[in-house]
Amino acid sequence: MENLSRRRALSLGVALGLVGVANPAGALTSAGSAGSAGSAGSAAGAAAGTDPAWIWDDATDPLMVSMLENGHVPAINTAWASWVNNNDPLPSGLPDVFAAHLRQFNRLPSWADRTKLARAADFNRRRDTYLFMLYGLGSGIMSTVIPREAKSVYWSAGGADMQDRAAKTFTFGYDLSQLGAFEPTGQFVVTANKTRVVHAAVRHLLPQSPHWKAVADETVPISAADILVTFHSLGTFVYRKLLDWKIPFPAADQEAFLHSWQVAIHLLGVPDEHIPQTWAAAEKQAAQVLTPILTPSTEGIALAEDLLGLTAQIDLGVTRGFLNEFVRYVLNDEVGDWLGLKRDYASAALVRTAWPAFILFREGLSPVMPGTFYVFDQFVRALAMLFLNKGSSGTTTPITIPTGNRAG
């Protein structure tokens, strides 16, 4: 309970432990806070409140302390395994107070626009090839050079099995990208609420790890500011890349894509006043809270190697050199050098010429199909399936609450 008391004494907290600085309880770097950059352009138009670097999850954190300390988590994991679709009834076997919490939060915010959410789902369907590549080989590898995120992931229970961890992370974006994700028969609202619960559990567990404490520059991981950093490494990064690659991206699609992320961030517990209202506000916020803090760490380098090693399993004639060069292409050579990604100049030339040609043909902007078209196309689909429950399921990936941390 000491960690919970400390969080209350500090005011609130931050929801995802990704932004690395030497402040005692999760404050952002001097480059700026998510609050200072984003409150004025928030999704709900609320006034600026507490800096999100000092906001955790007052609604969920105390509940999960109780569930963990009283030994309820194994029963919860068993019970909620069958709770998948948004309209599924809550399963029996959940502690009453836990079920009451899910009933309260397993719903869309009042400001959610179902028309925009439906358009976002259609946009995700039409752009799934690019999204898989950008989320998987862009955002996924970027997360390994976000120091707090890398250290939190590595020393949490999930860090010991990166394929399983990647599958559970991937399902968040996969469920968000599905047609009807927010509809009763979709799965994203449930996925987001399960993820929120897992975050609360990790906030309680990780400070008990001597290994994490030895490398962390914070006392409590996963804050609202950290969740916003993660959003920028995903949504804002993808938004910018789609524009840079000159993929047709009408204003209505851009607005819908942002709205789906606004709802997603809300469901993870970020206060509405800190959620960017426009892409301009999001990019300004990202420039302050994401770009300046990217740097390598021992844990991040190990995670990147694990993730790229997993991706190499799918083969299809795609070499590790190709993977290394695609990461360098979607991020940059500096990140590639930080992570020690060996150069493959033949693959670099292929990626830099064939990928733009692939986009042009796929978008109907060129009548010439590149010879590498099917290599790229099949690689993307295999990449998606690899992370969907270790390749064994194309429908859902179970999310379980941890009860401990990674061993030394």
Coordinates of C-alpha atoms in Angstrom, one line a residue:
M1 CA 0.0 0.0 0.0
E2 CA 3.0 2.3 0.3
N3 CA 3.1 2.9 -3.4
L4 CA -0.6 3.8 -3.5
S5 CA -0.2 6.2 -0.6
R6 CA 2.8 7.9 -2.4
R7 CA 0.7 8.3 -5.5
R8 CA -2.1 10.0 -3.6
A9 CA 0.3 12.3 -1.8
L10 CA 1.8 13.3 -5.2
S11 CA -1.7 14.1 -6.4
L12 CA -2.4 11.8 -9.4
G13 CA 0.0 10.2 -11.8
V14 CA 1.0 9.0 -15.2
A15 CA -0.3 6.1 -17.1
L16 CA 2.5 4.3 -19.1
G17 CA 6.0 4.9 -17.8
L18 CA 7.7 5.8 -21.1
V19 CA 9.3 9.2 -20.8
G20 CA 12.8 8.9 -19.2
V21 CA 14.1 11.6 -16.9
A22 CA 15.7 11.8 -13.4
N23 CA 12.7 13.1 -11.6
P24 CA 11.6 11.2 -8.5
A25 CA 8.0 10.4 -9.3
G26 CA 7.5 10.4 -13.0
A27 CA 7.7 14.1 -14.1
L28 CA 8.5 14.8 -17.7
T29 CA 11.7 16.1 -19.0
S30 CA 12.5 19.8 -19.4
A31 CA 11.6 19.4 -23.0
G32 CA 8.0 19.9 -21.9
S33 CA 5.0 18.0 -20.5
A34 CA 2.1 16.5 -22.3
G35 CA -0.1 18.8 -20.3
S36 CA 1.6 22.0 -21.4
A37 CA 1.5 20.9 -25.0
G38 CA -1.9 19.4 -25.3
S39 CA -4.5 20.7 -22.8
A40 CA -5.6 23.6 -24.8
G41 CA -6.4 21.4 -27.7
S42 CA -8.0 18.5 -25.8
A43 CA -10.6 16.1 -27.2
A44 CA -13.3 17.3 -24.8
G45 CA -12.2 21.0 -24.8
A46 CA -11.7 20.9 -21.0
A47 CA -9.5 23.4 -19.2
A48 CA -6.0 22.4 -18.3
G49 CA -5.8 20.3 -15.1
T50 CA -3.0 18.5 -13.3
D51 CA 0.1 17.9 -15.3
P52 CA -0.4 14.3 -16.7
A53 CA 3.1 13.5 -15.6
W54 CA 1.6 13.4 -12.1
I55 CA -1.5 11.4 -13.0
W56 CA -1.9 7.7 -12.7
D57 CA -5.3 6.0 -12.4
D58 CA -7.1 6.7 -9.1
A59 CA -10.1 4.7 -10.2
T60 CA -8.2 1.5 -11.1
D61 CA -5.0 1.5 -9.1
P62 CA -6.5 1.0 -5.6
L63 CA -8.7 -1.7 -6.9
M64 CA -5.8 -3.7 -8.3
V65 CA -3.8 -3.3 -5.2
S66 CA -6.6 -5.0 -3.4
M67 CA -7.1 -7.7 -6.0
L68 CA -3.4 -8.6 -6.0
E69 CA -2.8 -8.5 -2.3
N70 CA -5.9 -10.6 -1.6
G71 CA -5.0 -13.2 -4.2
H72 CA -8.0 -12.6 -6.5
V73 CA -6.0 -12.2 -9.8
P74 CA -5.8 -15.9 -10.9
A75 CA -9.6 -16.3 -10.5
I76 CA -10.1 -13.1 -12.5
N77 CA -7.9 -14.3 -15.3
T78 CA -9.8 -17.5 -15.5
A79 CA -13.2 -15.8 -15.4
W80 CA -12.6 -13.0 -17.9
A81 CA -11.0 -15.3 -20.6
S82 CA -14.4 -15.7 -22.1
W83 CA -15.1 -11.9 -22.0
V84 CA -14.1 -10.8 -25.5
N85 CA -16.8 -8.9 -27.4
N86 CA -18.0 -5.5 -26.3
N87 CA -21.5 -6.8 -25.7
D88 CA -20.5 -9.9 -23.9
P89 CA -22.0 -10.1 -20.4
L90 CA -19.6 -9.9 -17.6
P91 CA -18.6 -13.5 -16.6
S92 CA -19.4 -15.0 -13.3
G93 CA -16.6 -15.6 -10.9
L94 CA -15.4 -12.0 -10.7
P95 CA -15.2 -10.3 -7.3
D96 CA -18.2 -8.0 -6.9
V97 CA -16.1 -4.8 -6.6
F98 CA -14.1 -5.8 -9.6
A99 CA -17.2 -6.5 -11.7
A100 CA -18.7 -3.1 -10.6
H101 CA -15.6 -1.3 -11.8
L102 CA -15.8 -3.0 -15.2
R103 CA -19.5 -2.1 -15.5
Q104 CA -18.6 1.6 -14.8
F105 CA -15.8 1.9 -17.3
N106 CA -16.6 -0.6 -20.0
R107 CA -18.4 2.0 -22.2
L108 CA -17.6 4.8 -24.7
P109 CA -17.3 8.4 -23.5
S110 CA -20.3 10.6 -24.0
W111 CA -18.4 12.6 -26.7
A112 CA -17.6 9.6 -28.8
D113 CA -18.8 10.0 -32.4
R114 CA -19.9 6.7 -33.8
T115 CA -19.9 8.0 -37.4
K116 CA -16.3 8.9 -37.1
L117 CA -15.5 5.6 -35.4
A118 CA -17.1 3.7 -38.2
R119 CA -15.1 5.8 -40.8
A120 CA -11.9 5.1 -38.8
A121 CA -12.6 1.4 -38.9
D122 CA -13.1 1.5 -42.7
F123 CA -9.9 3.6 -43.0
N124 CA -8.0 1.0 -41.0
R125 CA -9.3 -1.7 -43.3
R126 CA -8.3 0.1 -46.4
R127 CA -4.8 1.0 -45.0
D128 CA -4.1 -2.2 -43.1
T129 CA -1.0 -3.1 -45.0
Y130 CA 0.7 0.2 -44.1
L131 CA -0.6 0.1 -40.6
F132 CA 0.8 -3.4 -39.9
M133 CA 4.2 -2.4 -41.2
L134 CA 4.3 1.0 -39.3
Y135 CA 2.9 -0.4 -36.0
G136 CA 5.1 -3.5 -36.2
L137 CA 8.4 -2.4 -37.5
G138 CA 8.1 1.3 -36.8
S139 CA 6.3 1.9 -33.5
G140 CA 7.2 -1.5 -32.1
I141 CA 10.9 -0.8 -32.5
M142 CA 10.6 2.8 -31.6
S143 CA 9.3 1.6 -28.2
T144 CA 12.7 0.1 -27.5
V145 CA 14.4 3.5 -27.6
I146 CA 11.8 5.0 -25.2
P147 CA 13.8 4.4 -22.1
R148 CA 11.1 4.2 -19.5
E149 CA 8.9 2.0 -21.7
A150 CA 11.8 -0.3 -22.5
K151 CA 12.8 -0.7 -18.9
S152 CA 9.3 -1.2 -17.7
V153 CA 8.5 -3.8 -20.4
Y154 CA 11.8 -5.7 -19.9
W155 CA 11.5 -6.1 -16.1
S156 CA 7.8 -6.8 -16.0
A157 CA 6.5 -10.3 -16.2
G158 CA 5.8 -10.0 -19.9
G159 CA 9.4 -9.1 -20.7
A160 CA 10.5 -12.7 -20.1
D161 CA 8.4 -13.9 -23.1
M162 CA 8.6 -11.3 -25.8
Q163 CA 6.5 -13.2 -28.4
D164 CA 3.7 -13.5 -26.0
R165 CA 4.2 -9.9 -24.9
A166 CA 4.3 -8.7 -28.5
A167 CA 1.1 -10.7 -29.2
K168 CA -0.7 -9.0 -26.3
T169 CA 0.5 -5.6 -27.4
F170 CA -0.3 -6.2 -31.0
T171 CA -3.9 -7.2 -30.2
F172 CA -4.6 -3.7 -28.9
G173 CA -3.8 -2.1 -32.2
Y174 CA -5.4 -5.0 -34.1
D175 CA -8.7 -4.8 -32.2
L176 CA -8.6 -1.0 -32.7
S177 CA -8.2 -1.5 -36.4
Q178 CA -11.1 -3.9 -36.9
L179 CA -14.4 -3.0 -38.6
G180 CA -16.9 -2.4 -35.9
A181 CA -14.2 -2.2 -33.2
F182 CA -16.3 0.1 -31.0
E183 CA -19.6 -1.6 -31.9
P184 CA -21.3 -4.2 -29.6
T185 CA -19.9 -7.1 -31.6
G186 CA -16.4 -5.5 -31.7
Q187 CA -13.7 -6.2 -29.2
F188 CA -11.8 -3.0 -28.6
V189 CA -13.7 -1.6 -25.6
V190 CA -13.1 -4.8 -23.7
T191 CA -9.5 -5.0 -24.9
A192 CA -8.9 -1.4 -23.7
N193 CA -10.4 -2.0 -20.3
K194 CA -8.4 -5.2 -19.8
T195 CA -5.3 -3.3 -20.7
R196 CA -6.1 -0.5 -18.3
V197 CA -6.4 -3.1 -15.5
V198 CA -3.1 -4.7 -16.5
H199 CA -1.4 -1.2 -16.3
A200 CA -2.8 -0.7 -12.8
A201 CA -1.4 -4.1 -11.7
V202 CA 2.0 -3.3 -13.2
R203 CA 2.1 0.0 -11.3
H204 CA 1.8 -1.9 -8.1
L205 CA 4.1 -4.8 -9.0
L206 CA 7.0 -3.2 -10.8
P207 CA 8.2 -1.0 -7.9
Q208 CA 8.7 -4.2 -6.0
S209 CA 11.3 -5.4 -8.5
P210 CA 14.9 -4.7 -7.3
H211 CA 16.0 -5.0 -10.9
W212 CA 13.7 -2.4 -12.2
K213 CA 14.4 -0.1 -9.3
A214 CA 18.1 -0.3 -10.1
V215 CA 17.7 1.1 -13.6
A216 CA 14.5 3.2 -13.3
D217 CA 14.5 7.0 -12.9
E218 CA 10.9 7.0 -11.5
T219 CA 9.3 5.4 -8.5
V220 CA 5.9 4.6 -10.1
P221 CA 5.6 3.5 -13.8
I222 CA 2.9 4.0 -16.4
S223 CA 1.4 7.5 -16.1
A224 CA -1.0 9.5 -18.2
A225 CA 1.9 11.4 -19.7
D226 CA 3.5 8.0 -20.5
I227 CA 0.4 6.8 -22.2
L228 CA 0.4 10.0 -24.3
V229 CA 4.0 9.3 -25.3
T230 CA 2.9 5.8 -26.4
F231 CA 0.0 7.3 -28.4
H232 CA 2.5 9.5 -30.2
S233 CA 4.8 6.6 -31.0
L234 CA 1.8 4.9 -32.5
G235 CA -1.0 7.2 -33.8
T236 CA 1.0 10.4 -34.4
F237 CA 3.9 8.5 -35.9
V238 CA 1.6 6.6 -38.3
Y239 CA -0.2 9.8 -39.2
R240 CA 3.0 11.6 -40.2
K241 CA 4.4 8.6 -42.1
L242 CA 1.2 8.2 -44.2
L243 CA 1.5 11.8 -45.2
D244 CA 5.3 11.5 -45.9
W245 CA 4.7 8.5 -48.1
K246 CA 2.0 10.5 -50.0
I247 CA -0.6 7.9 -49.4
P248 CA -4.1 9.4 -50.1
F249 CA -5.3 10.5 -46.7
P250 CA -8.4 12.8 -47.0
A251 CA -9.2 15.2 -44.2
A252 CA -12.2 13.2 -43.1
D253 CA -10.1 10.0 -42.8
Q254 CA -7.5 12.0 -40.8
E255 CA -10.1 13.3 -38.4
A256 CA -11.7 9.9 -38.0
F257 CA -8.3 8.2 -37.4
L258 CA -7.5 10.7 -34.7
H259 CA -10.9 10.3 -33.1
S260 CA -10.5 6.6 -32.7
W261 CA -7.2 7.2 -30.9
Q262 CA -8.8 9.9 -28.7
V263 CA -11.4 7.3 -27.6
A264 CA -8.7 4.7 -27.1
I265 CA -6.7 7.0 -24.9
H266 CA -9.8 7.9 -22.9
L267 CA -10.5 4.2 -22.3
L268 CA -7.0 3.8 -20.9
G269 CA -7.7 6.3 -18.3
V270 CA -6.1 9.5 -19.6
P271 CA -8.1 12.6 -18.5
D272 CA -9.9 14.1 -21.4
E273 CA -8.3 17.5 -20.9
H274 CA -4.9 16.1 -21.9
I275 CA -6.0 14.3 -25.1
P276 CA -5.0 16.3 -28.2
Q277 CA -7.9 17.6 -30.2
T278 CA -6.2 18.0 -33.6
W279 CA -3.3 16.5 -35.4
A280 CA -1.5 19.8 -35.2
A281 CA -1.8 19.7 -31.4
A282 CA -0.7 16.1 -31.4
E283 CA 2.4 16.7 -33.5
K284 CA 3.3 19.7 -31.3
Q285 CA 3.0 17.6 -28.2
A286 CA 5.0 14.7 -29.7
A287 CA 7.8 17.1 -30.6
Q288 CA 8.0 18.1 -26.9
V289 CA 7.5 14.8 -25.1
L290 CA 8.6 12.0 -27.5
T291 CA 11.3 13.1 -29.9
P292 CA 13.7 14.6 -27.2
I293 CA 13.6 11.5 -25.0
L294 CA 14.4 8.8 -27.6
T295 CA 17.7 7.1 -26.6
P296 CA 19.1 3.6 -26.3
S297 CA 19.2 1.5 -23.1
T298 CA 20.5 -1.9 -22.3
E299 CA 17.0 -3.2 -21.9
G300 CA 15.8 -1.6 -25.1
I301 CA 18.6 -3.1 -27.2
A302 CA 17.8 -6.5 -25.8
L303 CA 14.1 -6.1 -26.6
A304 CA 14.7 -4.9 -30.1
E305 CA 16.9 -7.9 -30.8
D306 CA 14.1 -10.2 -29.4
L307 CA 11.5 -8.5 -31.5
L308 CA 13.4 -8.6 -34.7
G309 CA 14.4 -12.2 -34.0
L310 CA 10.7 -13.0 -33.7
T311 CA 9.9 -11.3 -37.0
A312 CA 12.7 -13.2 -38.7
Q313 CA 10.8 -16.4 -38.0
I314 CA 8.3 -15.8 -40.8
D315 CA 11.1 -15.9 -43.4
L316 CA 9.3 -15.9 -46.8
G317 CA 12.7 -15.2 -48.2
V318 CA 13.0 -11.9 -46.3
T319 CA 16.3 -11.7 -44.6
R320 CA 17.3 -10.2 -41.3
G321 CA 19.2 -7.6 -43.3
F322 CA 15.9 -6.6 -44.9
L323 CA 14.3 -6.2 -41.5
N324 CA 17.2 -4.1 -40.2
E325 CA 17.0 -1.8 -43.3
F326 CA 13.3 -1.5 -43.2
V327 CA 13.5 -0.3 -39.5
R328 CA 16.2 2.2 -40.6
Y329 CA 13.9 3.3 -43.4
V330 CA 10.8 3.9 -41.3
L331 CA 12.7 5.3 -38.3
N332 CA 16.2 6.6 -39.1
D333 CA 19.8 5.5 -39.2
E334 CA 20.5 7.0 -35.8
V335 CA 18.0 4.6 -34.2
G336 CA 19.4 1.7 -36.2
D337 CA 22.9 2.5 -35.0
W338 CA 21.7 2.8 -31.4
L339 CA 20.3 -0.7 -31.6
G340 CA 23.3 -2.1 -33.4
L341 CA 21.3 -3.1 -36.5
K342 CA 23.9 -4.4 -39.0
R343 CA 23.9 -2.8 -42.4
D344 CA 22.8 -4.6 -45.5
Y345 CA 23.2 -2.1 -48.3
A346 CA 21.6 -4.3 -51.0
S347 CA 18.5 -4.6 -48.8
A348 CA 18.7 -0.9 -48.2
A349 CA 18.6 -0.2 -51.9
L350 CA 15.7 -2.6 -52.3
V351 CA 13.6 -1.1 -49.6
R352 CA 14.2 2.5 -50.7
T353 CA 13.2 1.8 -54.3
A354 CA 10.7 -1.1 -54.1
W355 CA 8.6 0.1 -51.2
P356 CA 7.7 3.5 -52.8
A357 CA 6.9 1.5 -56.0
F358 CA 4.8 -0.9 -54.0
I359 CA 2.8 2.0 -52.6
L360 CA 2.3 3.6 -56.0
F361 CA 1.0 0.3 -57.5
R362 CA -1.2 -0.5 -54.5
E363 CA -2.8 2.9 -54.6
G364 CA -3.5 2.7 -58.3
L365 CA -1.0 5.5 -59.0
S366 CA 1.2 3.4 -61.2
P367 CA 0.2 0.7 -63.7
V368 CA 3.6 -1.1 -63.2
M369 CA 3.5 -3.8 -60.5
P370 CA 6.9 -4.1 -58.9
G371 CA 8.5 -7.5 -59.0
T372 CA 8.7 -7.5 -55.2
F373 CA 4.9 -6.8 -54.8
Y374 CA 4.0 -10.2 -53.5
V375 CA 7.0 -10.4 -51.2
F376 CA 5.9 -7.2 -49.5
D377 CA 2.2 -8.2 -49.5
Q378 CA 2.7 -11.7 -48.0
F379 CA 5.3 -10.4 -45.6
V380 CA 2.9 -7.9 -44.1
R381 CA 0.2 -10.5 -43.6
A382 CA 2.6 -13.0 -42.1
L383 CA 3.9 -10.3 -39.8
A384 CA 0.3 -9.7 -38.6
M385 CA -0.4 -13.4 -37.9
L386 CA 2.9 -13.9 -36.1
F387 CA 1.9 -11.5 -33.4
L388 CA -1.7 -12.7 -33.2
N389 CA -1.5 -15.1 -30.3
K390 CA 1.9 -16.5 -31.6
G391 CA 0.3 -17.0 -35.0
S392 CA -2.3 -19.4 -33.7
S393 CA -5.3 -17.1 -33.8
G394 CA -6.6 -14.5 -36.1
T395 CA -9.4 -13.4 -33.9
T396 CA -8.2 -12.5 -30.4
T397 CA -5.2 -12.7 -28.1
P398 CA -5.9 -13.4 -24.4
I399 CA -4.9 -10.6 -22.0
T400 CA -4.0 -11.7 -18.5
I401 CA -3.1 -9.8 -15.4
P402 CA 0.4 -10.4 -14.0
T403 CA 1.0 -11.4 -10.4
G404 CA 4.7 -10.8 -10.4
N405 CA 7.7 -9.4 -12.2
R406 CA 10.5 -10.8 -14.4
A407 CA 13.1 -12.7 -12.5
G408 CA 16.6 -11.5 -12.5

